[in-house]
Coordinates of C-alpha atoms and ligand atoms in Angstrom, one line a residue:
X19 CA 0.0 0.0 0.0
X20 CA 2.9 2.4 0.9
X21 CA 4.4 1.5 -2.5
X22 CA 1.1 2.7 -4.1
X23 CA 1.2 5.9 -2.1
X24 CA 4.7 6.7 -3.3
X25 CA 3.8 5.8 -6.9
X26 CA 1.0 8.3 -6.7
X27 CA 2.9 11.0 -4.9
X28 CA 6.0 11.2 -7.1
X29 CA 4.1 12.4 -10.2
X30 CA 2.2 14.9 -8.0
X31 CA 5.5 16.2 -6.6
X32 CA 6.9 16.4 -10.2
X33 CA 3.9 18.4 -11.3
X34 CA 4.2 20.7 -8.3
X35 CA 7.8 21.3 -9.1
X36 CA 6.9 22.4 -12.6
X37 CA 4.3 24.7 -11.3
X38 CA 6.7 26.2 -8.8
X39 CA 9.4 26.7 -11.5
X40 CA 6.9 28.5 -13.8
X41 CA 5.9 30.7 -10.8
X42 CA 9.5 31.9 -10.5
X43 CA 9.4 32.7 -14.2
X44 CA 11.8 29.8 -15.1
X45 CA 11.5 27.8 -18.3
X46 CA 11.0 24.1 -17.7
X47 CA 14.4 22.6 -18.6
X48 CA 14.6 20.4 -21.7
X49 CA 14.9 16.7 -20.8
X50 CA 18.5 15.5 -20.5
X51 CA 21.0 13.2 -18.9
X52 CA 20.8 14.6 -15.3
X53 CA 18.1 13.0 -13.3
X54 CA 16.7 15.2 -10.5
X55 CA 15.1 13.1 -7.7
X56 CA 13.1 14.1 -4.6
X57 CA 14.4 12.5 -1.5
X58 CA 10.8 12.4 -0.2
X59 CA 10.0 9.3 -2.3
X60 CA 13.3 8.9 -4.1
X61 CA 11.3 9.3 -7.4
X62 CA 12.2 11.4 -10.4
X63 CA 11.1 15.1 -10.5
X64 CA 12.6 16.0 -13.8
X65 CA 15.5 15.4 -16.0
X66 CA 17.7 18.3 -17.2
X67 CA 20.6 18.7 -19.6
X68 CA 24.0 19.1 -17.9
X69 CA 26.1 21.8 -19.5
X70 CA 28.9 20.8 -21.8
X71 CA 32.5 22.0 -21.3
X72 CA 32.0 24.5 -24.1
X73 CA 28.9 25.9 -22.5
X74 CA 30.6 26.3 -19.2
X75 CA 33.5 28.0 -20.9
X76 CA 31.1 30.4 -22.6
X77 CA 29.4 31.2 -19.3
X78 CA 32.7 32.1 -17.8
X79 CA 33.4 34.3 -20.8
X80 CA 30.1 36.1 -20.4
X81 CA 30.8 36.7 -16.7
X82 CA 34.3 38.0 -17.5
X83 CA 33.0 40.3 -20.2
X84 CA 30.2 41.6 -17.9
X85 CA 32.8 42.3 -15.2
X86 CA 34.5 45.0 -17.3
X87 CA 31.5 47.4 -16.9
X88 CA 30.1 46.0 -13.6
X89 CA 33.3 46.9 -11.6
X90 CA 32.9 50.6 -12.5
X91 CA 29.4 50.9 -11.2
X92 CA 29.6 52.5 -7.7
X93 CA 28.9 50.0 -5.0
X94 CA 25.7 51.5 -3.7
X95 CA 24.4 51.4 -7.3
X96 CA 25.4 47.7 -7.5
X97 CA 23.3 47.1 -4.3
X98 CA 20.2 47.9 -6.3
X99 CA 20.1 44.4 -7.9
X100 CA 20.6 42.8 -4.4
X101 CA 17.7 45.0 -3.0
X102 CA 15.4 43.8 -5.8
X103 CA 16.5 40.2 -5.3
X104 CA 15.5 40.5 -1.6
X105 CA 12.1 41.8 -2.7
X106 CA 11.6 38.9 -5.1
X107 CA 12.8 36.4 -2.5
X108 CA 10.4 37.9 0.0
X109 CA 7.5 37.6 -2.5
X110 CA 8.4 34.0 -3.3
X111 CA 9.6 32.9 0.1
X112 CA 7.0 30.1 0.7
X113 CA 7.3 28.7 -2.8
X114 CA 11.1 28.7 -2.8
X115 CA 11.1 27.0 0.6
X116 CA 8.7 24.4 -0.8
X117 CA 11.1 23.8 -3.7
X118 CA 13.9 23.3 -1.2
X119 CA 11.8 20.7 0.6
X120 CA 11.0 18.9 -2.7
X121 CA 14.6 18.8 -3.9
X122 CA 16.6 18.6 -0.7
X123 CA 14.1 17.0 1.7
X124 CA 14.2 19.7 4.4
X125 CA 11.2 20.2 6.6
X126 CA 9.1 23.3 5.8
X127 CA 10.3 25.4 8.7
X128 CA 14.0 24.8 7.9
X129 CA 13.5 25.3 4.2
X130 CA 11.7 28.7 4.7
X131 CA 14.4 29.6 7.3
X132 CA 17.0 29.0 4.6
X133 CA 15.2 31.5 2.3
X134 CA 14.9 34.0 5.2
X135 CA 18.7 33.6 5.5
X136 CA 19.0 34.6 1.9
X137 CA 16.9 37.8 2.5
X138 CA 19.0 38.5 5.6
X139 CA 22.3 38.4 3.7
X140 CA 20.8 40.6 0.9
X141 CA 20.0 43.2 3.6
X142 CA 23.5 42.9 5.0
X143 CA 25.0 43.3 1.6
X144 CA 23.0 46.4 0.8
X145 CA 24.3 48.1 3.9
X146 CA 27.7 46.8 3.2
X147 CA 27.7 48.5 -0.2
X148 CA 28.3 51.8 1.7
X149 CA 30.9 50.4 4.1
X150 CA 33.6 48.8 1.9
X151 CA 36.1 50.8 4.0
X152 CA 39.8 51.1 3.4
X153 CA 42.1 52.5 6.1
X154 CA 44.3 55.6 6.0
X155 CA 47.6 55.1 7.9
X156 CA 50.0 57.8 9.0
X157 CA 52.8 58.0 6.4
X158 CA 56.4 58.2 7.7
X159 CA 57.2 60.8 5.0
X160 CA 56.1 64.4 5.2
X161 CA 53.6 65.6 2.5
X162 CA 52.5 62.0 1.9
X163 CA 49.3 60.1 2.3
X164 CA 49.2 56.3 2.8
X165 CA 45.9 54.5 2.3
X166 CA 44.2 51.3 1.3
X167 CA 41.5 51.0 -1.4
X168 CA 39.4 47.9 -2.1
X169 CA 38.5 46.9 -5.7
X170 CA 36.4 44.3 -7.3
X171 CA 38.2 41.0 -7.8
X172 CA 36.8 39.6 -11.0
X173 CA 34.7 36.5 -11.7
X174 CA 33.7 34.5 -8.6
X175 CA 33.1 30.8 -9.1
X176 CA 30.6 29.4 -6.6
X177 CA 30.5 25.7 -6.1
X178 CA 27.8 24.6 -3.6
X179 CA 26.6 21.5 -1.8
X180 CA 23.2 19.9 -1.7
X181 CA 22.3 20.5 1.9
X182 CA 22.1 24.3 1.8
X183 CA 21.1 24.5 -1.9
X184 CA 20.1 28.2 -1.8
X185 CA 21.5 30.0 1.3
X186 CA 25.2 29.4 0.5
X187 CA 24.7 30.7 -3.0
X188 CA 23.1 33.9 -1.5
X189 CA 25.9 34.4 1.0
X190 CA 28.4 34.4 -1.8
X191 CA 26.4 36.1 -4.5
X192 CA 25.0 39.0 -2.5
X193 CA 28.4 39.9 -1.3
X194 CA 30.2 39.3 -4.6
X195 CA 27.8 41.5 -6.5
X196 CA 28.1 44.5 -4.1
X197 CA 31.8 44.0 -4.2
X198 CA 31.7 44.5 -8.0
X199 CA 32.3 40.9 -9.0
X200 CA 30.4 38.8 -11.4
X201 CA 29.4 35.2 -10.5
X202 CA 29.3 31.8 -12.2
X203 CA 27.4 29.3 -10.0
X204 CA 27.8 25.5 -10.2
X205 CA 25.3 24.1 -7.8
X206 CA 25.2 20.5 -6.5
X207 CA 24.0 18.1 -9.2
X208 CA 21.5 16.9 -6.6
X209 CA 19.7 20.3 -6.4
X210 CA 19.8 22.0 -9.8
X211 CA 16.2 23.1 -9.7
X212 CA 16.4 25.4 -6.7
X213 CA 19.5 26.8 -8.5
X214 CA 17.5 27.4 -11.6
X215 CA 14.8 29.2 -9.5
X216 CA 17.4 31.5 -7.8
X217 CA 19.2 32.2 -11.1
X218 CA 15.9 33.2 -12.7
X219 CA 15.0 35.5 -9.8
X220 CA 18.4 37.1 -9.9
X221 CA 18.3 37.7 -13.6
X222 CA 14.8 39.1 -13.2
X223 CA 16.0 41.4 -10.5
X224 CA 18.8 42.6 -12.7
X225 CA 16.5 43.4 -15.6
X226 CA 14.1 45.2 -13.3
X227 CA 16.7 47.6 -12.1
X228 CA 18.5 48.0 -15.4
X229 CA 21.6 45.9 -14.6
X230 CA 23.2 43.6 -17.2
X231 CA 21.8 40.1 -16.3
X232 CA 25.1 38.6 -17.5
X233 CA 26.6 39.5 -14.1
X234 CA 25.2 36.1 -13.0
X235 CA 25.7 32.8 -14.8
X236 CA 24.5 29.3 -13.9
X237 CA 26.3 26.2 -15.1
X238 CA 24.8 22.8 -14.3
X239 CA 26.5 19.4 -13.9
X240 CA 28.7 17.3 -11.7
X241 CA 32.3 17.7 -10.6
X242 CA 33.6 17.8 -14.2
X243 CA 31.7 21.0 -14.8
X244 CA 32.8 22.3 -11.3
X245 CA 36.4 21.6 -12.4
X246 CA 36.1 24.2 -15.2
X247 CA 35.7 26.9 -12.5
X248 CA 38.6 25.4 -10.6
X249 CA 41.0 25.4 -13.6
X250 CA 40.0 28.6 -15.5
X251 CA 42.4 31.4 -14.9
X252 CA 39.7 34.0 -15.5
X253 CA 38.0 32.8 -12.3
X254 CA 39.6 35.0 -9.7
X255 CA 38.0 33.3 -6.6
X256 CA 36.7 29.8 -6.3
X257 CA 34.3 29.7 -3.3
X258 CA 33.7 26.0 -2.8
X259 CA 31.3 24.4 -0.2
X260 CA 31.2 20.7 0.2
X261 CA 33.2 17.7 1.5
X262 CA 36.8 17.7 2.6
X263 CA 37.3 15.2 -0.2
X264 CA 36.2 17.9 -2.7
X265 CA 38.4 20.5 -1.0
X266 CA 41.5 18.3 -1.2
X267 CA 41.1 18.3 -5.0
X268 CA 40.0 21.9 -5.5
X269 CA 42.4 23.7 -3.3
X270 CA 45.7 22.6 -4.8
X271 CA 44.4 23.0 -8.3
X272 CA 43.3 26.6 -7.7
X273 CA 46.6 27.3 -5.9
X274 CA 48.5 25.9 -8.9
X275 CA 47.3 28.7 -11.0
X276 CA 47.6 31.3 -8.1
X277 CA 43.9 31.7 -7.9
X278 CA 42.1 32.4 -4.7
X279 CA 40.1 29.8 -2.8
X280 CA 37.4 30.2 -0.1
X281 CA 36.7 26.7 1.3
X282 CA 33.7 25.7 3.4
X283 CA 34.2 22.0 4.0
X284 CA 33.0 19.3 6.4
X285 CA 32.6 19.6 10.2
X286 CA 32.6 17.2 13.1
X287 CA 31.1 19.5 15.7
X288 CA 31.0 18.9 19.4
X289 CA 29.4 20.2 22.5
X290 CA 30.8 20.0 26.0
X291 CA 28.2 19.8 28.8
X292 CA 29.6 20.6 32.3
X293 CA 28.1 19.7 35.6
X294 CA 26.8 23.3 36.1
X295 CA 24.8 23.3 32.8
X296 CA 21.1 23.9 32.6
X297 CA 20.4 20.4 31.4
X298 CA 16.8 21.0 30.1
X299 CA 18.1 23.9 28.0
X300 CA 21.1 21.9 26.9
X301 CA 18.9 18.9 25.9
X302 CA 16.6 21.1 23.7
X303 CA 19.6 22.7 22.0
X304 CA 21.3 19.4 21.5
X305 CA 18.3 17.7 19.9
X306 CA 17.8 20.5 17.4
X307 CA 21.5 20.6 16.6
X308 CA 21.9 16.8 16.2
X309 CA 18.7 15.7 14.6
X310 CA 17.6 18.8 12.7
X311 CA 17.9 18.6 8.9
X312 CA 18.3 14.8 9.5
X313 CA 21.9 15.4 10.6
X314 CA 22.7 16.9 7.2
X315 CA 24.1 20.2 8.2
X316 CA 27.8 21.1 8.1
X317 CA 27.2 22.4 11.6
X318 CA 25.3 19.3 12.8
X319 CA 26.2 18.3 16.4
X320 CA 28.0 14.9 16.0
X321 CA 29.8 14.5 19.4
X322 CA 28.6 15.2 22.9
X323 CA 31.3 15.4 25.6
X324 CA 29.5 15.2 28.9
X325 CA 30.8 15.3 32.5
X326 CA 30.4 11.9 34.0
X327 CA 28.2 13.4 36.8
X328 CA 25.5 14.6 34.4
X329 CA 25.9 12.1 31.6
X330 CA 23.1 9.8 32.9
X331 CA 20.3 12.5 33.3
X332 CA 21.3 14.3 30.1
X333 CA 21.3 11.2 28.0
X334 CA 17.9 10.3 29.4
X335 CA 16.5 13.7 28.5
X336 CA 17.9 13.4 24.9
X337 CA 16.7 9.8 24.6
X338 CA 13.2 10.8 25.6
X339 CA 13.1 13.7 23.1
X340 CA 14.5 11.4 20.4
X341 CA 11.8 8.8 20.9
X342 CA 9.2 11.5 20.4
X343 CA 10.7 13.0 17.2
X344 CA 8.4 12.6 14.3
X345 CA 10.2 11.2 11.3
X346 CA 8.4 11.4 8.0
X347 CA 7.3 13.3 4.9
X348 CA 8.9 16.8 5.3
X349 CA 5.8 18.3 3.6
X350 CA 3.6 17.2 6.5
X351 CA 3.0 19.5 9.5
X352 CA 4.6 18.3 12.7
X353 CA 7.3 16.3 11.0
X354 CA 10.7 17.2 12.5
X355 CA 13.0 14.8 10.7
X356 CA 12.8 14.4 6.9
X357 CA 14.7 11.9 4.7
X358 CA 18.3 11.4 4.0
X359 CA 19.4 12.7 0.6
X360 CA 20.0 9.3 -1.0
X361 CA 20.9 5.6 -0.6
X362 CA 24.6 6.4 -0.3
X363 CA 23.9 8.6 2.7
X364 CA 21.8 5.8 4.3
X365 CA 24.6 3.2 3.6
X366 CA 27.2 5.5 5.2
X367 CA 25.0 5.9 8.3
X368 CA 24.6 2.1 8.6
X369 CA 28.3 1.4 8.1
X370 CA 29.2 4.1 10.7
X371 CA 26.9 2.6 13.3
X372 CA 28.3 -0.9 12.6
X373 CA 31.8 0.5 13.2
X374 CA 30.8 2.3 16.4
X375 CA 29.2 -0.9 17.8
X376 CA 32.3 -2.8 16.8
X377 CA 34.3 -0.2 18.8
X378 CA 32.1 -1.2 21.9
X379 CA 29.7 1.7 21.4
X380 CA 26.3 1.2 22.9
X381 CA 23.2 2.1 20.9
X382 CA 20.9 4.1 23.2
X383 CA 18.2 4.5 20.6
X384 CA 17.5 5.1 17.0
X385 CA 19.5 4.3 13.8
X386 CA 16.7 2.2 12.3
X387 CA 15.0 2.8 9.0
X388 CA 11.5 4.3 9.1
X389 CA 9.1 3.1 6.4
X390 CA 7.3 6.3 5.3
X391 CA 6.8 5.2 1.7
X392 CA 7.7 1.6 1.9
X393 CA 11.1 1.0 0.4
X394 CA 11.1 4.4 -1.2
X395 CA 12.9 7.4 0.3
X396 CA 15.6 6.9 3.0
X397 CA 14.1 7.8 6.4
X398 CA 15.9 7.0 9.6
X399 CA 15.5 7.6 13.3
X400 CA 18.3 9.8 14.7
X401 CA 20.8 7.6 16.5
X402 CA 22.2 8.2 20.0
X403 CA 25.4 6.1 20.7
X404 CA 27.4 6.0 23.9
X405 CA 31.1 5.6 23.1
X406 CA 33.8 4.4 25.5
X407 CA 36.4 6.4 23.5
X408 CA 36.8 8.7 20.6
X409 CA 37.6 6.1 18.0
X410 CA 38.3 6.6 14.3
X411 CA 34.6 6.5 13.2
X412 CA 33.8 9.3 15.8
X413 CA 36.6 11.4 14.4
X414 CA 35.1 11.2 10.9
X415 CA 32.1 13.3 9.6
X416 CA 29.3 10.9 8.7
X417 CA 26.6 13.1 7.0
X418 CA 23.7 11.6 8.9
X419 CA 22.0 11.9 12.3
X420 CA 24.4 10.0 14.6
X421 CA 25.2 11.6 18.0
X422 CA 28.1 10.0 19.8
X423 CA 28.2 10.5 23.6
X424 CA 31.6 10.6 25.4
X425 CA 32.2 11.3 29.0
X426 CA 34.9 13.3 30.9
X427 CA 36.0 14.1 34.4
X428 CA 38.3 17.1 33.9
X429 CA 37.4 20.1 31.6
X430 CA 41.0 20.0 30.3
X431 CA 40.4 16.5 29.1
X432 CA 37.0 17.5 27.5
X433 CA 38.7 20.3 25.6
X434 CA 41.5 18.0 24.4
X435 CA 38.9 15.4 23.2
X436 CA 36.9 18.2 21.6
X437 CA 39.9 19.4 19.5
X438 CA 41.2 15.9 18.7
X439 CA 39.5 15.7 15.3
X440 CA 40.7 16.8 11.9
X441 CA 37.8 19.2 11.3
X442 CA 37.2 22.6 13.0
X443 CA 33.9 24.1 12.1
X444 CA 31.5 24.6 15.0
X445 CA 31.5 24.0 18.8
X446 CA 29.5 24.7 22.0
X447 CA 29.8 24.6 25.7
X448 CA 26.8 24.3 28.0
X449 CA 27.7 25.8 31.4
X450 CA 26.5 28.4 33.9
X451 CA 30.0 28.8 35.2
X452 CA 31.7 31.8 33.6
X453 CA 35.2 30.4 34.2
X454 CA 34.3 27.3 32.2
X455 CA 32.8 29.4 29.4
X456 CA 35.7 31.7 29.1
X457 CA 38.1 28.7 29.3
X458 CA 36.3 27.2 26.3
X459 CA 36.5 30.5 24.3
X460 CA 40.2 31.2 25.1
X461 CA 43.1 30.7 22.8
X462 CA 43.7 27.2 24.1
X463 CA 40.0 26.4 24.2
X464 CA 37.9 25.4 21.2
X465 CA 39.9 25.4 18.0
X466 CA 36.9 25.9 15.8
X467 CA 35.8 28.9 13.6
X468 CA 32.5 29.0 15.6
X469 CA 32.5 28.6 19.4
X470 CA 29.2 29.1 21.3
X471 CA 28.0 29.2 24.9
X472 CA 24.7 27.7 25.8
X473 CA 23.4 27.3 22.3
X474 CA 23.9 24.5 19.8
X475 CA 26.5 24.2 17.1
X476 CA 24.1 24.8 14.2
X477 CA 21.9 27.7 13.2
X478 CA 24.4 30.6 12.8
X479 CA 23.2 34.1 12.1
X480 CA 24.5 35.9 9.0
X481 CA 26.0 38.9 10.9
X482 CA 29.0 36.9 12.0
X483 CA 31.7 35.4 9.8
X484 CA 30.9 31.8 9.1
X485 CA 33.6 29.1 8.5
X486 CA 36.0 26.8 10.2
X487 CA 39.6 25.8 10.7
X488 CA 41.8 22.7 9.9
X489 CA 40.2 20.4 7.3
X490 CA 37.1 22.6 7.3
X491 CA 39.2 24.8 5.0
X492 CA 39.8 28.1 6.8
X493 CA 37.3 30.2 4.7
X494 CA 35.0 32.8 6.1
X495 CA 31.7 33.8 4.4
X496 CA 28.6 35.8 5.3
X497 CA 28.9 38.6 7.8
X498 CA 31.6 40.6 9.6
X499 CA 34.5 41.5 7.3
X500 CA 34.1 38.3 5.1
X501 CA 33.6 40.7 2.2
X502 CA 37.3 41.2 2.0
X503 CA 37.7 37.7 0.4
X504 CA 35.7 39.0 -2.6
X505 CA 37.8 42.1 -3.2
X506 CA 41.5 43.0 -3.9
X507 CA 43.3 45.5 -1.8
X508 CA 45.6 48.2 -3.2
X509 CA 47.9 50.2 -1.0
X510 CA 48.2 53.7 -2.3
X511 CA 50.9 56.2 -1.3
X512 CA 50.3 59.8 -2.6
X513 CA 53.0 62.4 -2.5
X514 CA 51.5 65.9 -2.4
X515 CA 54.7 67.6 -1.6
X516 CA 57.4 69.0 -3.9
X517 CA 60.1 66.7 -2.3
X518 CA 60.9 63.1 -2.9
X519 CA 61.8 61.6 0.5
X520 CA 62.4 57.8 0.4
X521 CA 61.0 55.4 3.0
X522 CA 63.3 54.2 5.7
X523 CA 65.3 57.5 5.3
X524 CA 67.2 56.1 2.4
X525 CA 69.3 58.6 0.5
X526 CA 69.8 57.7 -3.2
X527 CA 72.1 59.8 -5.3
Ligands
NAD4 P1 30.3 17.2 -2.2 O1 31.7 17.6 -1.8 O2 30.0 15.9 -2.7 O3 29.8 18.3 -3.4 C1 29.8 19.7 -3.2 C2 30.0 20.4 -4.5 O4 31.3 20.2 -5.0 C3 29.0 19.8 -5.6 O5 28.5 20.9 -6.3 C4 29.9 19.0 -6.4 O6 29.5 18.8 -7.8 C5 31.2 19.7 -6.3 N1 32.5 19.0 -6.6 C6 32.8 17.8 -6.1 N2 34.0 17.4 -6.5 C7 34.5 18.4 -7.2 C8 35.7 18.6 -7.9 N3 36.7 17.7 -7.9 N4 35.8 19.8 -8.6 C9 34.9 20.7 -8.6 N5 33.7 20.5 -8.0 C10 33.5 19.4 -7.3 O7 29.4 17.6 -1.0 P2 27.9 17.3 -0.7 O8 27.6 15.9 -0.5 O9 27.0 18.0 -1.8 O10 27.6 18.2 0.6 C11 27.9 17.7 1.9 C12 29.3 18.1 2.4 O11 29.3 19.5 2.4 C13 29.5 17.8 3.9 O12 30.8 17.4 4.1 C14 29.2 19.1 4.6 O13 29.8 19.2 5.9 C15 29.8 20.1 3.6 N6 29.2 21.4 3.8 C16 30.0 22.4 4.4 C17 29.5 23.6 4.6 C18 30.3 24.7 5.3 O14 29.9 25.9 5.2 N7 31.5 24.4 5.9 C19 28.2 23.9 4.2 C20 27.4 23.0 3.6 C21 28.0 21.7 3.4

């Protein structure tokens, strides 16, 4: 019977996808070799044609040509297109969120939240367009002025992952555009339709405000098409979001041609819970961070490092919440955990759990498949696993909802365990003791790009710089001064005197 439900539902979802695309003003793509599936049933939504190498090359050429004029538009003028994009995103918020659910499987609240994040970064970028400040420094020479100016960089290649199919693009594109760059976007091959929707809205925004729509290009396909951005010397910055495996290939290739890279790679995020923590608050934050988006956020909480005195009660609170989590169709109200993206994700989860149990881990709850549409779609209950030690599988990022629980006695040991993984994205401490909190945030505390107190590891705001250290890649996107990655800096010394003094007091001739 569930098989029948899924058979009925997939064509409905495919039709709904077409309706949504038309609503954004997008043309329904011609059928092609790239199959787009919905993780809700695993069924086919559409097929589209991947771009050829020649088409990708031509898109980069168009972006490079558009850059020549775009870089001379004053930054506040460039913000007009971002302002219009924000208006269009606001008008289409619910529909774009629905498309994210259909294509990536996120529950409605998280999908619409992702669109809100796009609107937020647009607003940030509009304000930023009047704040691309350079410094003026005192010159050591009389009659001289020393200053820095910031200039557009060129073509920015954006490579994005399936799990934030629209927000990560917006983080990059809103900033790149006000900084005077043009953009070529290669979205995940798993989520090309949300990309088509965003591309259409941006081009529409450009036309509405009289900007050349060629400032934004979309190229579709797998890693071979992504590689074109990586290897093309005209692409000044490659901003790549995805796995560490991808970053290992991309970074040296971009470096080889002296291009710039902004890497946002995998995380293996942990929270320390100390004896003074508010356990109820901690448990709520932990459940959202570990089980939200079915464990498919780069900032998902994967390791819990709990003081032995509170490990029992905290684990019990989390277990109780886990057993109540509704797993199911992300389009249904009340569902909190949607599907995994595909079979491979499910296999990886299963294998990781087997390895954890072989390492003498103890499954507290979860991990089993949930039959929402029979064999179709990959639905799982989030898993909670007590581990005697931080073994190899715990140090890896498994992109699925598995929360490993480790215990500690001394805070120093907890911090050491926390940092003893190759990734360095997000981290938290739950405590009401200010000394413990400050210890965690200190130079020899958490080694991550994001370190929080009394909130979970996921759900960052756009106002702060986002990114992580070590194998997470070192990039920073979104707020604060992340914009500097999208511009080039020039140091200018102006001599307004009639003399020619040399720096360092050098006399020449
Ligand atoms: P993935 O690495 O498989 O793919 C990401 C993107 O890179 C896709 O567009 C893919 O086509 C492209 N790609 C892969 N190999 C490439 C190559 N050799 N050259 C050029 N492009 C290439 O990742 P995924 O499965 O889509 O996403 C999940 C991963 O992304 C997780 O590891 C997650 O932690 C990470 N992620 C990180 C952040 C962050 O901000 N740090 C955000 C979201 C996701």
